[in-house]
């Protein structure tokens, strides 16, 4: 990864495959469209990549894959949101700009780890 403006390289905190759908953009509701996403938590951001398994071998070059989107966790809010889906293990992430995402995993332990790791980053940024 490339250095921050202060010259430090942001620390990779976590990476893995989650199901993701964006449900709001700037406060405007969107139609759900669940898909697997490779999620990377690095520095103050959650970065979304295409599911590597859905890519062709030739299109998948490590270090050469561009993120689909990225979320600034500063001021973000995290809530369990099982009432917002028929799926289990769903949480909602809302950014200060009013973008909302649902993230989900079939594996209870995995989704709990993601929840607490993201919440720790949000808490750290709140204290800065
Ligand atoms: C949606 C799709 C989603 C579902 C959503 C449906 O239908 O089945 O998976 O969300 O439910 O509307 P479509 O493909 O026709 O857009 P969940 O899987 O999270 O339940 P919802 O409208 O009750 O949110």
mmCIF file of N, CA and C and ligand atoms in Angstrom:
data_model
loop_
_atom_site.group_PDB
_atom_site.id
_atom_site.type_symbol
_atom_site.label_atom_id
_atom_site.label_comp_id
_atom_site.label_asym_id
_atom_site.label_seq_id
_atom_site.Cartn_x
_atom_site.Cartn_y
_atom_site.Cartn_z
ATOM 1 N N UNK A 1 0.844 -1.206 0.000
ATOM 2 C CA UNK A 1 0.000 0.000 0.000
ATOM 3 C C UNK A 1 0.873 1.247 0.000
ATOM 4 N N UNK A 2 0.302 2.345 -0.416
ATOM 5 C CA UNK A 2 1.096 3.566 -0.552
ATOM 6 C C UNK A 2 1.052 4.381 0.737
ATOM 7 N N UNK A 3 2.082 5.189 0.971
ATOM 8 C CA UNK A 3 2.151 5.936 2.221
ATOM 9 C C UNK A 3 1.042 6.980 2.332
ATOM 10 N N UNK A 4 0.635 7.275 3.577
ATOM 11 C CA UNK A 4 -0.277 8.366 3.864
ATOM 12 C C UNK A 4 0.431 9.700 3.661
ATOM 13 N N UNK A 5 -0.342 10.795 3.842
ATOM 14 C CA UNK A 5 0.260 12.126 3.720
ATOM 15 C C UNK A 5 1.332 12.346 4.791
ATOM 16 N N UNK A 6 1.209 11.643 5.936
ATOM 17 C CA UNK A 6 2.236 11.795 6.966
ATOM 18 C C UNK A 6 3.395 10.818 6.763
ATOM 19 N N UNK A 7 3.409 10.114 5.656
ATOM 20 C CA UNK A 7 4.542 9.283 5.322
ATOM 21 C C UNK A 7 4.456 7.862 5.847
ATOM 22 N N UNK A 8 3.440 7.567 6.661
ATOM 23 C CA UNK A 8 3.315 6.213 7.184
ATOM 24 C C UNK A 8 2.492 5.346 6.241
ATOM 25 N N UNK A 9 2.830 4.081 6.197
ATOM 26 C CA UNK A 9 2.032 3.141 5.415
ATOM 27 C C UNK A 9 0.905 2.623 6.293
ATOM 28 N N UNK A 10 -0.364 2.793 5.852
ATOM 29 C CA UNK A 10 -1.466 2.367 6.695
ATOM 30 C C UNK A 10 -1.412 0.878 6.995
ATOM 31 N N UNK A 11 -1.818 0.529 8.198
ATOM 32 C CA UNK A 11 -1.747 -0.849 8.644
ATOM 33 C C UNK A 11 -2.946 -1.642 8.130
ATOM 34 N N UNK A 12 -2.685 -2.798 7.562
ATOM 35 C CA UNK A 12 -3.759 -3.709 7.160
ATOM 36 C C UNK A 12 -4.317 -4.370 8.407
ATOM 37 N N UNK A 13 -5.626 -4.202 8.655
ATOM 38 C CA UNK A 13 -6.210 -4.750 9.878
ATOM 39 C C UNK A 13 -6.897 -6.090 9.640
ATOM 40 N N UNK A 14 -7.526 -6.225 8.466
ATOM 41 C CA UNK A 14 -8.330 -7.419 8.229
ATOM 42 C C UNK A 14 -8.714 -7.488 6.766
ATOM 43 N N UNK A 15 -8.862 -8.704 6.255
ATOM 44 C CA UNK A 15 -9.329 -8.881 4.878
ATOM 45 C C UNK A 15 -10.104 -10.181 4.789
ATOM 46 N N UNK A 16 -11.138 -10.207 3.974
ATOM 47 C CA UNK A 16 -11.895 -11.432 3.788
ATOM 48 C C UNK A 16 -13.111 -11.244 2.909
ATOM 49 N N UNK A 17 -13.796 -12.363 2.701
ATOM 50 C CA UNK A 17 -14.953 -12.371 1.806
ATOM 51 C C UNK A 17 -16.247 -12.217 2.600
ATOM 52 N N UNK A 18 -17.046 -11.210 2.263
ATOM 53 C CA UNK A 18 -18.356 -11.002 2.880
ATOM 54 C C UNK A 18 -19.381 -10.770 1.778
ATOM 55 N N UNK A 19 -20.645 -11.026 2.104
ATOM 56 C CA UNK A 19 -21.715 -10.606 1.196
ATOM 57 C C UNK A 19 -22.041 -9.156 1.490
ATOM 58 N N UNK A 20 -22.243 -8.403 0.428
ATOM 59 C CA UNK A 20 -22.413 -6.961 0.583
ATOM 60 C C UNK A 20 -23.543 -6.456 -0.305
ATOM 61 N N UNK A 21 -24.305 -5.499 0.211
ATOM 62 C CA UNK A 21 -25.196 -4.722 -0.650
ATOM 63 C C UNK A 21 -25.240 -3.288 -0.143
ATOM 64 N N UNK A 22 -25.262 -2.365 -1.068
ATOM 65 C CA UNK A 22 -25.437 -0.962 -0.703
ATOM 66 C C UNK A 22 -26.944 -0.700 -0.668
ATOM 67 N N UNK A 23 -27.428 -0.056 0.407
ATOM 68 C CA UNK A 23 -28.879 0.174 0.497
ATOM 69 C C UNK A 23 -29.243 1.648 0.475
ATOM 70 N N UNK A 24 -28.238 2.541 0.581
ATOM 71 C CA UNK A 24 -28.527 3.969 0.456
ATOM 72 C C UNK A 24 -27.296 4.706 -0.034
ATOM 73 N N UNK A 25 -27.554 5.742 -0.793
ATOM 74 C CA UNK A 25 -26.489 6.594 -1.340
ATOM 75 C C UNK A 25 -26.862 8.046 -1.015
ATOM 76 N N UNK A 26 -26.052 8.691 -0.173
ATOM 77 C CA UNK A 26 -26.362 10.065 0.213
ATOM 78 C C UNK A 26 -27.747 10.198 0.830
ATOM 79 N N UNK A 27 -28.146 9.172 1.596
ATOM 80 C CA UNK A 27 -29.442 9.206 2.260
ATOM 81 C C UNK A 27 -30.593 8.733 1.389
ATOM 82 N N UNK A 28 -30.352 8.504 0.104
ATOM 83 C CA UNK A 28 -31.421 8.012 -0.792
ATOM 84 C C UNK A 28 -31.388 6.497 -0.878
ATOM 85 N N UNK A 29 -32.538 5.899 -0.630
ATOM 86 C CA UNK A 29 -32.644 4.449 -0.593
ATOM 87 C C UNK A 29 -32.340 3.830 -1.969
ATOM 88 N N UNK A 30 -31.624 2.738 -1.964
ATOM 89 C CA UNK A 30 -31.308 2.002 -3.193
ATOM 90 C C UNK A 30 -31.931 0.617 -3.133
ATOM 91 N N UNK A 31 -32.155 0.039 -4.292
ATOM 92 C CA UNK A 31 -32.593 -1.349 -4.355
ATOM 93 C C UNK A 31 -31.420 -2.262 -3.989
ATOM 94 N N UNK A 32 -31.718 -3.271 -3.151
ATOM 95 C CA UNK A 32 -30.669 -4.214 -2.740
ATOM 96 C C UNK A 32 -30.122 -4.994 -3.928
ATOM 97 N N UNK A 33 -28.838 -5.258 -3.887
ATOM 98 C CA UNK A 33 -28.215 -6.121 -4.887
ATOM 99 C C UNK A 33 -27.040 -6.834 -4.214
ATOM 100 N N UNK A 34 -27.347 -7.911 -3.508
ATOM 101 C CA UNK A 34 -26.325 -8.630 -2.759
ATOM 102 C C UNK A 34 -25.298 -9.257 -3.696
ATOM 103 N N UNK A 35 -24.017 -9.150 -3.343
ATOM 104 C CA UNK A 35 -22.997 -9.921 -4.051
ATOM 105 C C UNK A 35 -21.780 -10.114 -3.158
ATOM 106 N N UNK A 36 -21.028 -11.186 -3.406
ATOM 107 C CA UNK A 36 -19.817 -11.412 -2.613
ATOM 108 C C UNK A 36 -18.794 -10.329 -2.907
ATOM 109 N N UNK A 37 -18.117 -9.879 -1.869
ATOM 110 C CA UNK A 37 -17.127 -8.817 -2.035
ATOM 111 C C UNK A 37 -15.904 -9.149 -1.190
ATOM 112 N N UNK A 38 -14.745 -8.890 -1.749
ATOM 113 C CA UNK A 38 -13.509 -9.032 -0.976
ATOM 114 C C UNK A 38 -13.313 -7.723 -0.225
ATOM 115 N N UNK A 39 -13.388 -7.800 1.117
ATOM 116 C CA UNK A 39 -13.397 -6.601 1.953
ATOM 117 C C UNK A 39 -12.058 -6.476 2.666
ATOM 118 N N UNK A 40 -11.467 -5.295 2.587
ATOM 119 C CA UNK A 40 -10.176 -5.040 3.215
ATOM 120 C C UNK A 40 -10.300 -3.837 4.138
ATOM 121 N N UNK A 41 -9.923 -4.022 5.401
ATOM 122 C CA UNK A 41 -9.903 -2.928 6.360
ATOM 123 C C UNK A 41 -8.462 -2.461 6.502
ATOM 124 N N UNK A 42 -8.201 -1.245 6.043
ATOM 125 C CA UNK A 42 -6.832 -0.735 6.089
ATOM 126 C C UNK A 42 -6.873 0.732 6.503
ATOM 127 N N UNK A 43 -6.079 1.079 7.534
ATOM 128 C CA UNK A 43 -6.095 2.450 8.024
ATOM 129 C C UNK A 43 -7.484 2.843 8.478
ATOM 130 N N UNK A 44 -8.001 3.940 7.951
ATOM 131 C CA UNK A 44 -9.318 4.451 8.340
ATOM 132 C C UNK A 44 -10.402 4.051 7.353
ATOM 133 N N UNK A 45 -10.090 3.124 6.453
ATOM 134 C CA UNK A 45 -11.020 2.823 5.367
ATOM 135 C C UNK A 45 -11.376 1.349 5.270
ATOM 136 N N UNK A 46 -12.599 1.122 4.839
ATOM 137 C CA UNK A 46 -13.037 -0.203 4.423
ATOM 138 C C UNK A 46 -13.074 -0.175 2.902
ATOM 139 N N UNK A 47 -12.321 -1.080 2.272
ATOM 140 C CA UNK A 47 -12.171 -1.048 0.824
ATOM 141 C C UNK A 47 -12.777 -2.316 0.229
ATOM 142 N N UNK A 48 -13.595 -2.143 -0.792
ATOM 143 C CA UNK A 48 -14.301 -3.275 -1.415
ATOM 144 C C UNK A 48 -13.688 -3.605 -2.775
ATOM 145 N N UNK A 49 -13.411 -4.904 -2.964
ATOM 146 C CA UNK A 49 -12.919 -5.403 -4.248
ATOM 147 C C UNK A 49 -13.899 -6.442 -4.777
ATOM 148 N N UNK A 50 -13.827 -6.694 -6.062
ATOM 149 C CA UNK A 50 -14.583 -7.798 -6.637
ATOM 150 C C UNK A 50 -14.180 -9.100 -5.972
ATOM 151 N N UNK A 51 -15.147 -9.996 -5.822
ATOM 152 C CA UNK A 51 -14.860 -11.341 -5.339
ATOM 153 C C UNK A 51 -13.772 -11.968 -6.214
ATOM 154 N N UNK A 52 -12.595 -12.275 -5.647
ATOM 155 C CA UNK A 52 -11.520 -12.833 -6.476
ATOM 156 C C UNK A 52 -11.931 -14.124 -7.174
ATOM 157 N N UNK A 53 -12.841 -14.913 -6.540
ATOM 158 C CA UNK A 53 -13.262 -16.185 -7.137
ATOM 159 C C UNK A 53 -14.085 -15.982 -8.412
ATOM 160 N N UNK A 54 -14.700 -14.793 -8.539
ATOM 161 C CA UNK A 54 -15.525 -14.544 -9.719
ATOM 162 C C UNK A 54 -14.702 -13.986 -10.877
ATOM 163 N N UNK A 55 -13.422 -13.789 -10.630
ATOM 164 C CA UNK A 55 -12.579 -13.220 -11.687
ATOM 165 C C UNK A 55 -11.886 -14.339 -12.458
ATOM 166 N N UNK A 56 -11.584 -14.070 -13.715
ATOM 167 C CA UNK A 56 -10.836 -15.048 -14.499
ATOM 168 C C UNK A 56 -9.372 -15.012 -14.054
ATOM 169 N N UNK A 57 -8.661 -16.138 -14.189
ATOM 170 C CA UNK A 57 -7.257 -16.155 -13.757
ATOM 171 C C UNK A 57 -6.442 -15.003 -14.346
ATOM 172 N N UNK A 58 -6.736 -14.667 -15.593
ATOM 173 C CA UNK A 58 -5.927 -13.623 -16.232
ATOM 174 C C UNK A 58 -6.262 -12.231 -15.690
ATOM 175 N N UNK A 59 -7.501 -12.048 -15.195
ATOM 176 C CA UNK A 59 -7.866 -10.727 -14.703
ATOM 177 C C UNK A 59 -7.408 -10.509 -13.261
ATOM 178 N N UNK A 60 -7.057 -11.608 -12.583
ATOM 179 C CA UNK A 60 -6.685 -11.505 -11.170
ATOM 180 C C UNK A 60 -5.177 -11.412 -11.018
ATOM 181 N N UNK A 61 -4.690 -10.213 -10.858
ATOM 182 C CA UNK A 61 -3.271 -10.006 -10.616
ATOM 183 C C UNK A 61 -3.125 -9.272 -9.291
ATOM 184 N N UNK A 62 -2.549 -9.956 -8.285
ATOM 185 C CA UNK A 62 -2.405 -9.311 -6.980
ATOM 186 C C UNK A 62 -1.663 -7.981 -7.113
ATOM 187 N N UNK A 63 -2.111 -6.988 -6.398
ATOM 188 C CA UNK A 63 -1.480 -5.673 -6.450
ATOM 189 C C UNK A 63 -1.889 -4.878 -7.654
ATOM 190 N N UNK A 64 -2.622 -5.518 -8.549
ATOM 191 C CA UNK A 64 -3.015 -4.858 -9.791
ATOM 192 C C UNK A 64 -4.537 -4.741 -9.882
ATOM 193 N N UNK A 65 -5.210 -5.001 -8.737
ATOM 194 C CA UNK A 65 -6.666 -4.961 -8.766
ATOM 195 C C UNK A 65 -7.148 -3.655 -8.152
ATOM 196 N N UNK A 66 -7.996 -2.969 -8.870
ATOM 197 C CA UNK A 66 -8.503 -1.680 -8.389
ATOM 198 C C UNK A 66 -9.737 -1.886 -7.529
ATOM 199 N N UNK A 67 -9.825 -1.139 -6.398
ATOM 200 C CA UNK A 67 -11.022 -1.270 -5.574
ATOM 201 C C UNK A 67 -12.277 -0.858 -6.344
ATOM 202 N N UNK A 68 -13.395 -1.501 -6.035
ATOM 203 C CA UNK A 68 -14.685 -1.067 -6.584
ATOM 204 C C UNK A 68 -15.146 0.200 -5.882
ATOM 205 N N UNK A 69 -14.950 0.231 -4.568
ATOM 206 C CA UNK A 69 -15.326 1.414 -3.801
ATOM 207 C C UNK A 69 -14.640 1.361 -2.456
ATOM 208 N N UNK A 70 -14.736 2.454 -1.721
ATOM 209 C CA UNK A 70 -14.074 2.523 -0.442
ATOM 210 C C UNK A 70 -14.868 3.439 0.488
ATOM 211 N N UNK A 71 -14.852 3.109 1.767
ATOM 212 C CA UNK A 71 -15.674 3.796 2.763
ATOM 213 C C UNK A 71 -14.774 4.398 3.837
ATOM 214 N N UNK A 72 -14.934 5.680 4.092
ATOM 215 C CA UNK A 72 -14.216 6.339 5.181
ATOM 216 C C UNK A 72 -14.944 6.051 6.493
ATOM 217 N N UNK A 73 -14.244 5.448 7.447
ATOM 218 C CA UNK A 73 -14.894 5.025 8.688
ATOM 219 C C UNK A 73 -14.991 6.142 9.725
ATOM 220 N N UNK A 74 -14.392 7.288 9.459
ATOM 221 C CA UNK A 74 -14.461 8.382 10.441
ATOM 222 C C UNK A 74 -15.905 8.876 10.574
ATOM 223 N N UNK A 75 -16.446 8.804 11.795
ATOM 224 C CA UNK A 75 -17.817 9.249 12.042
ATOM 225 C C UNK A 75 -18.874 8.254 11.592
ATOM 226 N N UNK A 76 -18.437 7.080 11.123
ATOM 227 C CA UNK A 76 -19.405 6.079 10.653
ATOM 228 C C UNK A 76 -20.122 5.432 11.838
ATOM 229 N N UNK A 77 -21.270 4.807 11.540
ATOM 230 C CA UNK A 77 -22.045 4.124 12.568
ATOM 231 C C UNK A 77 -22.280 2.686 12.152
ATOM 232 N N UNK A 78 -22.190 1.801 13.157
ATOM 233 C CA UNK A 78 -22.328 0.367 12.922
ATOM 234 C C UNK A 78 -23.455 -0.169 13.797
ATOM 235 N N UNK A 79 -24.354 -0.963 13.198
ATOM 236 C CA UNK A 79 -25.466 -1.548 13.958
ATOM 237 C C UNK A 79 -25.758 -2.939 13.430
ATOM 238 N N UNK A 80 -26.043 -3.872 14.338
ATOM 239 C CA UNK A 80 -26.629 -5.134 13.897
ATOM 240 C C UNK A 80 -27.979 -4.835 13.266
ATOM 241 N N UNK A 81 -28.307 -5.508 12.189
ATOM 242 C CA UNK A 81 -29.493 -5.133 11.413
ATOM 243 C C UNK A 81 -30.198 -6.354 10.845
ATOM 244 N N UNK A 82 -30.424 -7.344 11.681
ATOM 245 C CA UNK A 82 -31.073 -8.560 11.176
ATOM 246 C C UNK A 82 -32.511 -8.303 10.727
ATOM 247 N N UNK A 83 -33.101 -7.200 11.223
ATOM 248 C CA UNK A 83 -34.471 -6.861 10.811
ATOM 249 C C UNK A 83 -34.495 -6.303 9.387
ATOM 250 N N UNK A 84 -33.332 -5.988 8.822
ATOM 251 C CA UNK A 84 -33.295 -5.405 7.475
ATOM 252 C C UNK A 84 -33.086 -6.445 6.381
ATOM 253 N N UNK A 85 -33.082 -7.728 6.773
ATOM 254 C CA UNK A 85 -32.805 -8.759 5.778
ATOM 255 C C UNK A 85 -33.407 -10.082 6.207
ATOM 256 N N UNK A 86 -33.682 -10.932 5.245
ATOM 257 C CA UNK A 86 -34.071 -12.303 5.554
ATOM 258 C C UNK A 86 -32.847 -13.154 5.863
ATOM 259 N N UNK A 87 -31.645 -12.621 5.563
ATOM 260 C CA UNK A 87 -30.415 -13.356 5.855
ATOM 261 C C UNK A 87 -30.066 -13.204 7.337
ATOM 262 N N UNK A 88 -29.254 -14.148 7.846
ATOM 263 C CA UNK A 88 -28.763 -14.026 9.219
ATOM 264 C C UNK A 88 -27.426 -13.288 9.220
ATOM 265 N N UNK A 89 -27.024 -12.843 10.412
ATOM 266 C CA UNK A 89 -25.680 -12.249 10.586
ATOM 267 C C UNK A 89 -25.469 -11.021 9.700
ATOM 268 N N UNK A 90 -26.367 -10.060 9.794
ATOM 269 C CA UNK A 90 -26.291 -8.852 8.971
ATOM 270 C C UNK A 90 -26.009 -7.641 9.847
ATOM 271 N N UNK A 91 -25.022 -6.841 9.451
ATOM 272 C CA UNK A 91 -24.908 -5.531 10.088
ATOM 273 C C UNK A 91 -24.922 -4.422 9.060
ATOM 274 N N UNK A 92 -25.279 -3.230 9.551
ATOM 275 C CA UNK A 92 -25.374 -2.053 8.681
ATOM 276 C C UNK A 92 -24.279 -1.070 9.041
ATOM 277 N N UNK A 93 -23.622 -0.575 8.021
ATOM 278 C CA UNK A 93 -22.601 0.467 8.175
ATOM 279 C C UNK A 93 -23.097 1.721 7.483
ATOM 280 N N UNK A 94 -23.148 2.820 8.255
ATOM 281 C CA UNK A 94 -23.604 4.095 7.695
ATOM 282 C C UNK A 94 -22.478 5.115 7.778
ATOM 283 N N UNK A 95 -22.158 5.725 6.661
ATOM 284 C CA UNK A 95 -21.082 6.719 6.638
ATOM 285 C C UNK A 95 -21.640 8.105 6.943
ATOM 286 N N UNK A 96 -20.753 9.061 7.255
ATOM 287 C CA UNK A 96 -21.204 10.438 7.519
ATOM 288 C C UNK A 96 -21.889 11.041 6.301
ATOM 289 N N UNK A 97 -21.565 10.544 5.117
ATOM 290 C CA UNK A 97 -22.160 11.086 3.894
ATOM 291 C C UNK A 97 -23.515 10.446 3.568
ATOM 292 N N UNK A 98 -23.988 9.555 4.439
ATOM 293 C CA UNK A 98 -25.304 8.962 4.229
ATOM 294 C C UNK A 98 -25.316 7.795 3.265
ATOM 295 N N UNK A 99 -24.155 7.166 3.079
ATOM 296 C CA UNK A 99 -24.125 5.907 2.336
ATOM 297 C C UNK A 99 -24.307 4.757 3.325
ATOM 298 N N UNK A 100 -25.157 3.799 2.962
ATOM 299 C CA UNK A 100 -25.428 2.676 3.863
ATOM 300 C C UNK A 100 -25.169 1.353 3.155
ATOM 301 N N UNK A 101 -24.483 0.479 3.876
ATOM 302 C CA UNK A 101 -24.146 -0.849 3.362
ATOM 303 C C UNK A 101 -24.616 -1.895 4.348
ATOM 304 N N UNK A 102 -25.086 -3.031 3.836
ATOM 305 C CA UNK A 102 -25.276 -4.208 4.666
ATOM 306 C C UNK A 102 -24.149 -5.180 4.344
ATOM 307 N N UNK A 103 -23.592 -5.778 5.405
ATOM 308 C CA UNK A 103 -22.564 -6.799 5.238
ATOM 309 C C UNK A 103 -23.017 -8.042 5.985
ATOM 310 N N UNK A 104 -22.720 -9.204 5.404
ATOM 311 C CA UNK A 104 -23.288 -10.454 5.914
ATOM 312 C C UNK A 104 -22.341 -11.614 5.693
ATOM 313 N N UNK A 105 -22.366 -12.566 6.636
ATOM 314 C CA UNK A 105 -21.656 -13.833 6.450
ATOM 315 C C UNK A 105 -22.487 -14.947 7.051
ATOM 316 N N UNK A 106 -22.430 -16.134 6.477
ATOM 317 C CA UNK A 106 -23.109 -17.288 7.053
ATOM 318 C C UNK A 106 -22.406 -17.752 8.325
ATOM 319 N N UNK A 107 -21.160 -17.334 8.529
ATOM 320 C CA UNK A 107 -20.353 -17.808 9.660
ATOM 321 C C UNK A 107 -20.417 -16.815 10.817
ATOM 322 N N UNK A 108 -21.070 -17.250 11.923
ATOM 323 C CA UNK A 108 -21.311 -16.355 13.062
ATOM 324 C C UNK A 108 -20.017 -15.720 13.582
ATOM 325 N N UNK A 109 -18.982 -16.559 13.812
ATOM 326 C CA UNK A 109 -17.749 -16.056 14.424
ATOM 327 C C UNK A 109 -17.086 -15.024 13.523
ATOM 328 N N UNK A 110 -17.160 -15.277 12.225
ATOM 329 C CA UNK A 110 -16.522 -14.388 11.258
ATOM 330 C C UNK A 110 -17.189 -13.008 11.239
ATOM 331 N N UNK A 111 -18.515 -12.989 11.250
ATOM 332 C CA UNK A 111 -19.198 -11.701 11.177
ATOM 333 C C UNK A 111 -19.005 -10.936 12.487
ATOM 334 N N UNK A 112 -18.940 -11.640 13.621
ATOM 335 C CA UNK A 112 -18.691 -10.969 14.910
ATOM 336 C C UNK A 112 -17.302 -10.351 14.947
ATOM 337 N N UNK A 113 -16.321 -11.048 14.377
ATOM 338 C CA UNK A 113 -14.960 -10.490 14.317
ATOM 339 C C UNK A 113 -14.930 -9.218 13.476
ATOM 340 N N UNK A 114 -15.609 -9.253 12.318
ATOM 341 C CA UNK A 114 -15.651 -8.060 11.463
ATOM 342 C C UNK A 114 -16.317 -6.895 12.188
ATOM 343 N N UNK A 115 -17.434 -7.209 12.848
ATOM 344 C CA UNK A 115 -18.172 -6.155 13.557
ATOM 345 C C UNK A 115 -17.274 -5.475 14.592
ATOM 346 N N UNK A 116 -16.602 -6.283 15.422
ATOM 347 C CA UNK A 116 -15.823 -5.664 16.501
ATOM 348 C C UNK A 116 -14.574 -4.974 15.963
ATOM 349 N N UNK A 117 -13.974 -5.514 14.903
ATOM 350 C CA UNK A 117 -12.782 -4.860 14.346
ATOM 351 C C UNK A 117 -13.142 -3.504 13.742
ATOM 352 N N UNK A 118 -14.261 -3.445 12.992
ATOM 353 C CA UNK A 118 -14.694 -2.167 12.407
ATOM 354 C C UNK A 118 -15.074 -1.186 13.517
ATOM 355 N N UNK A 119 -15.802 -1.702 14.538
ATOM 356 C CA UNK A 119 -16.203 -0.810 15.641
ATOM 357 C C UNK A 119 -14.981 -0.246 16.358
ATOM 358 N N UNK A 120 -13.933 -1.055 16.525
ATOM 359 C CA UNK A 120 -12.702 -0.570 17.161
ATOM 360 C C UNK A 120 -12.082 0.569 16.364
ATOM 361 N N UNK A 121 -12.090 0.470 15.049
ATOM 362 C CA UNK A 121 -11.534 1.539 14.212
ATOM 363 C C UNK A 121 -12.380 2.804 14.356
ATOM 364 N N UNK A 122 -13.713 2.649 14.318
ATOM 365 C CA UNK A 122 -14.604 3.811 14.471
ATOM 366 C C UNK A 122 -14.357 4.479 15.833
ATOM 367 N N UNK A 123 -14.241 3.666 16.887
ATOM 368 C CA UNK A 123 -13.996 4.211 18.233
ATOM 369 C C UNK A 123 -12.662 4.941 18.301
ATOM 370 N N UNK A 124 -11.634 4.357 17.686
ATOM 371 C CA UNK A 124 -10.317 5.009 17.679
ATOM 372 C C UNK A 124 -10.394 6.359 16.981
ATOM 373 N N UNK A 125 -11.094 6.420 15.857
ATOM 374 C CA UNK A 125 -11.208 7.682 15.108
ATOM 375 C C UNK A 125 -12.031 8.706 15.897
ATOM 376 N N UNK A 126 -13.048 8.231 16.644
ATOM 377 C CA UNK A 126 -13.864 9.133 17.473
ATOM 378 C C UNK A 126 -13.021 9.799 18.553
ATOM 379 N N UNK A 127 -11.986 9.099 19.022
ATOM 380 C CA UNK A 127 -11.149 9.637 20.103
ATOM 381 C C UNK A 127 -10.087 10.601 19.593
ATOM 382 N N UNK A 128 -9.833 10.616 18.299
ATOM 383 C CA UNK A 128 -8.753 11.458 17.750
ATOM 384 C C UNK A 128 -9.116 12.951 17.794
HETATM 385 C C1 LIG B 1 -34.760 -8.625 -3.299
HETATM 386 C C2 LIG B 1 -33.770 -9.758 -3.102
HETATM 387 C C3 LIG B 1 -32.953 -9.516 -1.853
HETATM 388 C C4 LIG B 1 -33.852 -9.308 -0.640
HETATM 389 C C5 LIG B 1 -34.850 -8.192 -0.862
HETATM 390 C C6 LIG B 1 -35.676 -8.417 -2.117
HETATM 391 O O1 LIG B 1 -35.551 -8.893 -4.431
HETATM 392 O O2 LIG B 1 -34.453 -10.951 -2.950
HETATM 393 O O3 LIG B 1 -32.082 -10.610 -1.644
HETATM 394 O O4 LIG B 1 -33.063 -8.950 0.448
HETATM 395 O O5 LIG B 1 -35.685 -8.137 0.266
HETATM 396 O O6 LIG B 1 -36.513 -7.308 -2.350
HETATM 397 P P1 LIG B 1 -35.082 -8.487 -5.932
HETATM 398 O O7 LIG B 1 -33.958 -9.396 -6.301
HETATM 399 O O8 LIG B 1 -36.308 -8.699 -6.741
HETATM 400 O O9 LIG B 1 -34.636 -7.039 -5.881
HETATM 401 P P2 LIG B 1 -32.573 -9.943 1.600
HETATM 402 O O10 LIG B 1 -31.863 -11.079 0.953
HETATM 403 O O11 LIG B 1 -31.627 -9.103 2.424
HETATM 404 O O12 LIG B 1 -33.764 -10.358 2.388
HETATM 405 P P3 LIG B 1 -36.264 -6.791 0.917
HETATM 406 O O13 LIG B 1 -36.930 -6.007 -0.167
HETATM 407 O O14 LIG B 1 -37.206 -7.290 1.982
HETATM 408 O O15 LIG B 1 -35.116 -6.037 1.522
#
